[in-house]
CSV table of C-alpha atoms and ligand atoms in Angstrom, one decimal:
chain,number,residue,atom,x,y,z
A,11,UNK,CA,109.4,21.8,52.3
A,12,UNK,CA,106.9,22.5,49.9
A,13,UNK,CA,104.2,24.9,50.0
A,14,UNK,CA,101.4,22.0,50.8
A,15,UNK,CA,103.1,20.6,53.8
A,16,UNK,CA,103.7,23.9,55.3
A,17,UNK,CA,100.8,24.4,55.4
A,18,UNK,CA,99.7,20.8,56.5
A,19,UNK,CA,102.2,21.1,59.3
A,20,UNK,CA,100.9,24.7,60.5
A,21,UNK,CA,97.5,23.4,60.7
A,22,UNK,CA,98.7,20.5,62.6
A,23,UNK,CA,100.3,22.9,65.1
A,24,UNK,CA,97.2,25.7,65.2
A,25,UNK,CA,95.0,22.9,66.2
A,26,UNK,CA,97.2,21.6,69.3
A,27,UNK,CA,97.7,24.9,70.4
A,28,UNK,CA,93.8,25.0,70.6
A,29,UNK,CA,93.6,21.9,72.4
A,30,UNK,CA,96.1,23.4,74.8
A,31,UNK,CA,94.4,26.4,74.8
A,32,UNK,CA,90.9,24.4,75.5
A,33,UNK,CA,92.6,22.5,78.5
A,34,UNK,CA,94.3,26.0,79.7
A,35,UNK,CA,91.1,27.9,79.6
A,36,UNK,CA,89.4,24.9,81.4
A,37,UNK,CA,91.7,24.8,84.1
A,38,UNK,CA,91.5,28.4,84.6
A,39,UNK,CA,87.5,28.0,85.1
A,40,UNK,CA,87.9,25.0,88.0
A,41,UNK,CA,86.2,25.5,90.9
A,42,UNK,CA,88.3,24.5,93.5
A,43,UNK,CA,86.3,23.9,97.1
A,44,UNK,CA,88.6,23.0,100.0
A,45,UNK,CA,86.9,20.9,103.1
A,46,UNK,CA,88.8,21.3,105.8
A,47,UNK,CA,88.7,19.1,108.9
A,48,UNK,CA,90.3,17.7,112.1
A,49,UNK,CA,89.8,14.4,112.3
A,50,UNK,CA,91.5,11.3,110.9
A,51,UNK,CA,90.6,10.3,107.6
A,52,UNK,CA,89.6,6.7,108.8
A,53,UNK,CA,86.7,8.2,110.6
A,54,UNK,CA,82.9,9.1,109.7
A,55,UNK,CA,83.8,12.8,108.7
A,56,UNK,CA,86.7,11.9,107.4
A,57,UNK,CA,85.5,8.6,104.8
A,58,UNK,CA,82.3,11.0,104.0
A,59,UNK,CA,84.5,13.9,103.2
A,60,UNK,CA,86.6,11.7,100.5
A,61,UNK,CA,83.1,10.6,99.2
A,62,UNK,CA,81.7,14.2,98.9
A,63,UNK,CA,84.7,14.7,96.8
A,64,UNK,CA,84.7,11.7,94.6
A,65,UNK,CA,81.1,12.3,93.9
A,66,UNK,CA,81.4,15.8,93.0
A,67,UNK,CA,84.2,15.5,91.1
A,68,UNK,CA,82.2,12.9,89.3
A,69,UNK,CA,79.0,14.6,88.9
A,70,UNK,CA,80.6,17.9,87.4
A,71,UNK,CA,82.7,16.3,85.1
A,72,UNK,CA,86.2,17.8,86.7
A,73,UNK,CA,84.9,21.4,86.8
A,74,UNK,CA,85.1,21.1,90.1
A,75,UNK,CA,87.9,19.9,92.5
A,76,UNK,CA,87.9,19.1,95.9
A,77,UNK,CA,90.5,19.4,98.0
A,78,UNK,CA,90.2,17.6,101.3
A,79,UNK,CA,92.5,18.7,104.0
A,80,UNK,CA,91.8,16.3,107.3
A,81,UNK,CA,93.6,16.1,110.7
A,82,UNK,CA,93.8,19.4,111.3
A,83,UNK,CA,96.6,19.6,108.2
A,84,UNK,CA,95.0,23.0,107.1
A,85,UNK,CA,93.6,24.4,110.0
A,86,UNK,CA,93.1,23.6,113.9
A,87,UNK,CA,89.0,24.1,115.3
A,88,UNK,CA,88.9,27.5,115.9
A,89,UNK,CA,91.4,28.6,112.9
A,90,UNK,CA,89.0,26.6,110.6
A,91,UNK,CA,86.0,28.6,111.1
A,92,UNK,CA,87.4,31.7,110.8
A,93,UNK,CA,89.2,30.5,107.5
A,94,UNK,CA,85.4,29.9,106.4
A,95,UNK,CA,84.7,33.7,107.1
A,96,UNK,CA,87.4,35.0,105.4
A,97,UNK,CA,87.1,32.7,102.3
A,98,UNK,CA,90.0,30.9,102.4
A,99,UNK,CA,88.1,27.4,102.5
A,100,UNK,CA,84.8,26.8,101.4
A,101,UNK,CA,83.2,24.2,102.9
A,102,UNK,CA,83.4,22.3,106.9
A,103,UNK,CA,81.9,19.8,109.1
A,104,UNK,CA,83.2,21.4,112.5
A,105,UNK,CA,81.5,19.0,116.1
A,106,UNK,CA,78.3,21.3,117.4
A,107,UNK,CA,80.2,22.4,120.1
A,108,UNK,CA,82.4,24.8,118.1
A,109,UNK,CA,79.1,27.0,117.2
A,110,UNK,CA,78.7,28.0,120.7
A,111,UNK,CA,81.9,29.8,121.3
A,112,UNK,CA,80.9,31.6,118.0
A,113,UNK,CA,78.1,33.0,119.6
A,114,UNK,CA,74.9,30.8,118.5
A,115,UNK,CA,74.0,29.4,121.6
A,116,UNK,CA,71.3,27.5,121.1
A,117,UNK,CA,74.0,25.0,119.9
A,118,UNK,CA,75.1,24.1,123.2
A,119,UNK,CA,72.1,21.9,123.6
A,120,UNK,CA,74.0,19.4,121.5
A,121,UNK,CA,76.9,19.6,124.7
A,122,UNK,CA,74.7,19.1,127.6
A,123,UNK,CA,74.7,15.6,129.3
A,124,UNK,CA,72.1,13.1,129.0
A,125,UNK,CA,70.0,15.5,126.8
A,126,UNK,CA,70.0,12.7,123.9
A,127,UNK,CA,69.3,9.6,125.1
A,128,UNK,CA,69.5,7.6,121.7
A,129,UNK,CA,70.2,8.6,118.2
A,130,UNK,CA,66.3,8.5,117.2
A,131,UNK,CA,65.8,11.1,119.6
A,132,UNK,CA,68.7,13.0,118.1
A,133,UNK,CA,67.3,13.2,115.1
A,134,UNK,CA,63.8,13.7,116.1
A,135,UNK,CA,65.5,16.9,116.7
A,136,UNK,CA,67.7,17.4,114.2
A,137,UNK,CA,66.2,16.2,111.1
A,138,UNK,CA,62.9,18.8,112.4
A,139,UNK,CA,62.2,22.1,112.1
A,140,UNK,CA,64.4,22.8,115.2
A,141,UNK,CA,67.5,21.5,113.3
A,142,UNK,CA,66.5,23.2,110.0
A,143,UNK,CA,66.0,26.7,112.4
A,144,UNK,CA,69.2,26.2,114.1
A,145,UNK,CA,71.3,25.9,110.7
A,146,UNK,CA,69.3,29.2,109.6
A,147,UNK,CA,70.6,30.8,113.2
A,148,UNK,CA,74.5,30.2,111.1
A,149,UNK,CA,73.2,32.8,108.5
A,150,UNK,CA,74.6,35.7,110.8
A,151,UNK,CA,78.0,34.2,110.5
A,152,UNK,CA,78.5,34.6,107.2
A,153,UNK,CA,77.6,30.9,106.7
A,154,UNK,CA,75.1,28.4,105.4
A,155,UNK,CA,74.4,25.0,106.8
A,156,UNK,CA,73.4,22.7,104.5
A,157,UNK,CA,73.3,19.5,106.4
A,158,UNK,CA,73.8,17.8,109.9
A,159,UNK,CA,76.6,14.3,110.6
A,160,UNK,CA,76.9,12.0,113.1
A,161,UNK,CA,79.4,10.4,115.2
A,162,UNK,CA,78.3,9.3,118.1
A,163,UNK,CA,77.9,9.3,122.0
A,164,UNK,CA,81.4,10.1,124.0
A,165,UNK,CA,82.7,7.8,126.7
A,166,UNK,CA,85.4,8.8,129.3
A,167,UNK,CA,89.3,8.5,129.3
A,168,UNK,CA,92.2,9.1,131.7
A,169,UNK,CA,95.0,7.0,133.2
A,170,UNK,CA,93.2,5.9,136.0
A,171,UNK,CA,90.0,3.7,136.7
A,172,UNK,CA,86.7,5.9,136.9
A,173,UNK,CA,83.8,3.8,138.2
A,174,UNK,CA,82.3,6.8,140.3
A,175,UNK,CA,82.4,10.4,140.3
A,176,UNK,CA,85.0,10.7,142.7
A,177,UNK,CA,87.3,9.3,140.2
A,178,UNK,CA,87.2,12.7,138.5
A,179,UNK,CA,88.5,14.6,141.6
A,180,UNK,CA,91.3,16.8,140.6
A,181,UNK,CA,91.9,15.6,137.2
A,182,UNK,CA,92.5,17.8,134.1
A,183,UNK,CA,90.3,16.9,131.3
A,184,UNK,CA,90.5,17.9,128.0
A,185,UNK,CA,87.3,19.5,126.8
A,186,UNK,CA,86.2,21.3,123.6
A,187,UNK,CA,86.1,25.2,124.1
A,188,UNK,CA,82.2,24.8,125.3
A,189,UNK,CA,80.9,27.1,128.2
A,190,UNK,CA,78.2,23.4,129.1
A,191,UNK,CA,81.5,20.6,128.9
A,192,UNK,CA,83.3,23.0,131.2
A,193,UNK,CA,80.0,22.9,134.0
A,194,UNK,CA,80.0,19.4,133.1
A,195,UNK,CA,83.6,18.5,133.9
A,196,UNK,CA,83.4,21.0,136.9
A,197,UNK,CA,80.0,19.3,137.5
A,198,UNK,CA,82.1,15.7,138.0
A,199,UNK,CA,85.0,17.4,140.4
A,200,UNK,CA,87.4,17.4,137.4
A,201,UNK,CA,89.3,20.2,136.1
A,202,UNK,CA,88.0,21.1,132.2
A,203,UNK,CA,90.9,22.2,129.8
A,204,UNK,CA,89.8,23.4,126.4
A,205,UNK,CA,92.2,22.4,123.9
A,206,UNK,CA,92.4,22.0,120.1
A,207,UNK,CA,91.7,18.3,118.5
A,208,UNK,CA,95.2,17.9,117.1
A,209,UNK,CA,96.8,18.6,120.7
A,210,UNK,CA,95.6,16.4,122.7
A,211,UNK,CA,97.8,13.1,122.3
A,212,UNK,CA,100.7,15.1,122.6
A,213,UNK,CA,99.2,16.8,125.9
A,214,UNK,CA,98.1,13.5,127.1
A,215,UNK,CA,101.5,12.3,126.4
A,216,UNK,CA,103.2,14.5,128.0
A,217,UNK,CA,101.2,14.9,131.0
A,218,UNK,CA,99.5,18.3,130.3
A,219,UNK,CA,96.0,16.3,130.3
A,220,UNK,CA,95.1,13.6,132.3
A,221,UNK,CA,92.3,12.5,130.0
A,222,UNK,CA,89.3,13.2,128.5
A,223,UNK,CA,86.0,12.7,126.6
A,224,UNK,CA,85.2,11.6,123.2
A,225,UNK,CA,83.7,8.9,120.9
A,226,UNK,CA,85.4,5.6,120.2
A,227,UNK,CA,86.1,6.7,116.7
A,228,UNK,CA,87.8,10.0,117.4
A,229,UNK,CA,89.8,8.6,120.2
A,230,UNK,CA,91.0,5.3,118.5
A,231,UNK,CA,92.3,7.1,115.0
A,232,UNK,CA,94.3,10.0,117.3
A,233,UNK,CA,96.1,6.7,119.3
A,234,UNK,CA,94.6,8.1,122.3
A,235,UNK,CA,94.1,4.7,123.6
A,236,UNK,CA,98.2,4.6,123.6
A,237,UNK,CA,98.2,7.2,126.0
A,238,UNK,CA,95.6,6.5,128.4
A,239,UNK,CA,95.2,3.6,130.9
A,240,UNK,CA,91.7,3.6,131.5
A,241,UNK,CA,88.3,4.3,129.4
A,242,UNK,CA,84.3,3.9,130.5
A,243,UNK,CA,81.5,3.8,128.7
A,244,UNK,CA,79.8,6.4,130.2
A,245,UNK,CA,77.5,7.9,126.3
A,246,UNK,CA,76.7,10.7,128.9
A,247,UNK,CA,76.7,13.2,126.0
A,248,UNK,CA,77.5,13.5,122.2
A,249,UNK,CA,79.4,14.4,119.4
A,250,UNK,CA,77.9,15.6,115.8
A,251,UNK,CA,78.7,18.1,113.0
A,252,UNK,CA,77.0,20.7,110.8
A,253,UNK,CA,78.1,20.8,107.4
A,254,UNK,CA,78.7,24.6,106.6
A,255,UNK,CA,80.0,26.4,103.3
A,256,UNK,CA,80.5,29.8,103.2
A,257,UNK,CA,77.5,31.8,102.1
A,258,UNK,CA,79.4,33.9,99.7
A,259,UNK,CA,81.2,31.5,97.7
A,260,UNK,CA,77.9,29.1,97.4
A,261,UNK,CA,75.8,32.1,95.9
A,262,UNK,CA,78.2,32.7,93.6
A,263,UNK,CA,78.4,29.1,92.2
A,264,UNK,CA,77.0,28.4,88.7
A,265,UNK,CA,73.3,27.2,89.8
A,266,UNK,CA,74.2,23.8,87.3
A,267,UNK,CA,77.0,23.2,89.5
A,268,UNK,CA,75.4,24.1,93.4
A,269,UNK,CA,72.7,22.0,92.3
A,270,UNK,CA,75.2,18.8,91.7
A,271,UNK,CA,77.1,19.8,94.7
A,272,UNK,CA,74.1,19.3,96.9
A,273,UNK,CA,73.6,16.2,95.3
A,274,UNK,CA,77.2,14.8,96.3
A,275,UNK,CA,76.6,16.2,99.8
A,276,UNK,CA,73.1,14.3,99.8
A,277,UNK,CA,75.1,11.1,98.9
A,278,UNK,CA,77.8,11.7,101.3
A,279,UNK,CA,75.3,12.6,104.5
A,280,UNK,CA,73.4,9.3,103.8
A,281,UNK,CA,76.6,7.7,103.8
A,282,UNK,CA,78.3,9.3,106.6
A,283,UNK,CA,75.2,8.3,108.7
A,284,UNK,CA,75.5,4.8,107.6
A,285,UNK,CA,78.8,4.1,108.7
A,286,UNK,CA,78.9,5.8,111.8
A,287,UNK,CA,77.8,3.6,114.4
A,288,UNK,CA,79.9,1.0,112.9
A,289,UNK,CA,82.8,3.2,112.7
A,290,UNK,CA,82.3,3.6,116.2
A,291,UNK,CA,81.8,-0.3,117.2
A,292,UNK,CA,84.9,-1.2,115.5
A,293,UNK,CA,86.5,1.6,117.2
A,294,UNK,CA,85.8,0.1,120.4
A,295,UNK,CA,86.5,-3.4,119.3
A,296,UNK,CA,90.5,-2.2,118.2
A,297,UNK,CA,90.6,-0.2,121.5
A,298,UNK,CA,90.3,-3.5,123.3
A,299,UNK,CA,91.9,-5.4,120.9
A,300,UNK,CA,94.9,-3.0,121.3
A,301,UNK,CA,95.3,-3.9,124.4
A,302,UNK,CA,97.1,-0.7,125.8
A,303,UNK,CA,93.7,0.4,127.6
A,304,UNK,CA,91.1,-1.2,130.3
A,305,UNK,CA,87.5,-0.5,128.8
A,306,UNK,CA,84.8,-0.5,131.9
A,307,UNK,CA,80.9,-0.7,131.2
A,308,UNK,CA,79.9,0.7,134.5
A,309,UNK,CA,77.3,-1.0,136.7
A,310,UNK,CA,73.2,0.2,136.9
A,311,UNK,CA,73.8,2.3,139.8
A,312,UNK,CA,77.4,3.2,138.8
A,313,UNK,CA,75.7,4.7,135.3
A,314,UNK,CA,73.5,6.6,137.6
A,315,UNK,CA,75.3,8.0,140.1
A,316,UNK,CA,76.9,9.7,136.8
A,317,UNK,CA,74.1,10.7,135.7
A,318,UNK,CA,72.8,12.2,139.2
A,319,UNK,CA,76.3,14.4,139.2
A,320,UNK,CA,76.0,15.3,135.8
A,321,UNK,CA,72.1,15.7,135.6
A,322,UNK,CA,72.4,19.7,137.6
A,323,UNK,CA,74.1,21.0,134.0
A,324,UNK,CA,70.9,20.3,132.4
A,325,UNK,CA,69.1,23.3,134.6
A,326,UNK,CA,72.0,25.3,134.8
A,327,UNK,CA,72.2,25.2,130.8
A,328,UNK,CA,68.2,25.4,130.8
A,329,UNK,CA,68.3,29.0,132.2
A,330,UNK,CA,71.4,30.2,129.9
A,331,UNK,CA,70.3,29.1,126.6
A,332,UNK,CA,66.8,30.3,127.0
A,333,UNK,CA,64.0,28.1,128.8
A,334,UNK,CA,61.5,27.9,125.8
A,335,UNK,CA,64.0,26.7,123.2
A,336,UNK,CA,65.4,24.2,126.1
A,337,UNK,CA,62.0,22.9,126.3
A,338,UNK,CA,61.3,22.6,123.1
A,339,UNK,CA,64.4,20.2,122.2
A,340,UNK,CA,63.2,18.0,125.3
A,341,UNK,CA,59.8,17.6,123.7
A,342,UNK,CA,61.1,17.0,120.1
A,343,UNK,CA,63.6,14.7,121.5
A,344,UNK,CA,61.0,12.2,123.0
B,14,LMR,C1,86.8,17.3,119.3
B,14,LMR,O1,87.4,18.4,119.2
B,14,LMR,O2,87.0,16.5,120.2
B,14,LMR,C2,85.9,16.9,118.2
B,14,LMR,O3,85.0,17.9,117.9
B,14,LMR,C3,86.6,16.6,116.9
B,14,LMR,C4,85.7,16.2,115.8
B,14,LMR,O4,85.6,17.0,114.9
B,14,LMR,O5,85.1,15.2,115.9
């Protein structure tokens, strides 16, 4: 080869190995953030989750990846928020009830019956300086809350008709790990069992649970309508999530990049909130359409015997997460 095309083909070859070079040094620098949840991926969390990540990915140009891990493929409820401590994901949208057990109680209030009537009043309290002082409260843990989603209000399950509270009497229901669904359940004449999201088909299935409580959207994608009989519409309480990352990786983000990443969490919160009430309707509508499960709207009086059984939670809970803050949810709330 002559001298000139040497050299021609060595400068060829020095300026892929740069490109390669480039791409290795640029995938050495990705940021990769995994969101880790337990619900379905056809469900609020789960559709908002996959739009966090495309618009992240987006808005960062690929120099950050998300990796979303749902149904509890990663890590089951509790698991998850300990993972957060220790780093080994960054970012979660765990139900409000999991923040109790963790010590912040004044996020039981999210648990106790009849507390929320409608979603306005919900967010009268969330989208306040209450919900902005309760996300603070997560500081402690090691985490920051950046934003709250919804799902929606929970109706009741088992594999038997419940049109009163005797209904209840001796059967085990699957709770969250929450100190105010265990008076609740206890409340009714049932038998609370906290269990982990991902286990409770299986325990239905096989008997280990008689039923349980939980929005039309949660219960349809985990084919718990397959495995119980019965199901009424009871919205006695509710289901919502706070958005948390953990405090240490966030800081530590370029401030080009955290401020793109709140942007693709803006986007995905409006979203999320968009879609789930109808996430939930449809839920309902495939329940029945399923066929496998009798859905009951419970008469006027039926709705309030409930809510007279249920209603003595709301004091009990009053004196244990502190009377002024109790109050002071009731008032925002109206
Ligand atoms: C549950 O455990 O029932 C729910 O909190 C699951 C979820 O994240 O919606």
């Amino acid at each position: 080869m002559q001298i000139k095309h040497l050299a021609a083909a060595l400068a060829v070859v020095a300026s892929f190995s740069a490109v390669a070079a480039e791409k290795r040094a640029a995938a050495d620098t990705t940021i990769v953030i995994k969101f880790s949840h337990v619900v379905a991926m056809d469900t609020p969390k789960g559709q908002a989750a996959e739009r966090f990540k495309a618009t992240a990915e987006k808005l960062t140009k690929g120099r950050v990846r998300v990796e979303v891990y749902p149904n509890s493929t990663l890590y089951k409820d509790k698991d998850e928020l300990e993972a957060l401590q220790a780093g080994s994901v960054q970012i979660l949208a765990p139900s409000l009830a999991k923040f109790g057990p963790l010590g912040v109680k004044e996020f039981e209030i999210f648990d106790v019956p009849y507390m929320f009537p409608t979603k306005q009043s919900l967010s009268n309290v969330i989208e306040g300086p209450i919900g902005a002082s309760l996300l603070q409260k997560l500081d402690t843990k090691g985490f920051l809350g950046l934003a709250y989603w919804d799902n929606g209000f929970k109706i009741m399950s088992a594999n038997r008709p419940i049109h009163a509270t005797t209904d209840f009497k001796g059967l085990k229901m699957r709770i969250q790990s929450s100190k105010v669904l265990d008076a609740q359940m206890r409340a009714l004449g049932a038998n609370p069992l906290p269990l982990a999201f991902s286990e409770v088909y299986q325990a239905m299935k096989t008997g280990a649970v008689d039923g349980s409580e939980n929005t039309p959207s949660n219960i349809y994608s985990q084919k718990v309508h397959e495995v119980q009989s019965h199901m009424t519409i009871t919205d006695h309480g509710y289901i919502g999530y706070a958005v948390i990352v953990n405090r240490k990786f966030w800081d530590g983000l370029p401030a080009d990049i955290r401020t793109q990443i709140e942007i693709a969490l803006k986007d995905a919160t409006m979203y999320e909130k968009a879609i789930s009430q109808v996430d939930n309707d449809r839920s309902l509508d495939a329940i029945k359409k399923a066929g496998k499960t009798t859905i009951y709207t419970p008469t006027a009086a039926e709705s309030a015997a409930f809510r007279k059984a249920m209603l003595p939670v709301q004091q009990e809970m009053e004196a244990k997460i502190g009377k002024e803050f109790f109050q002071s949810v009731v008032k925002a709330a109206k």
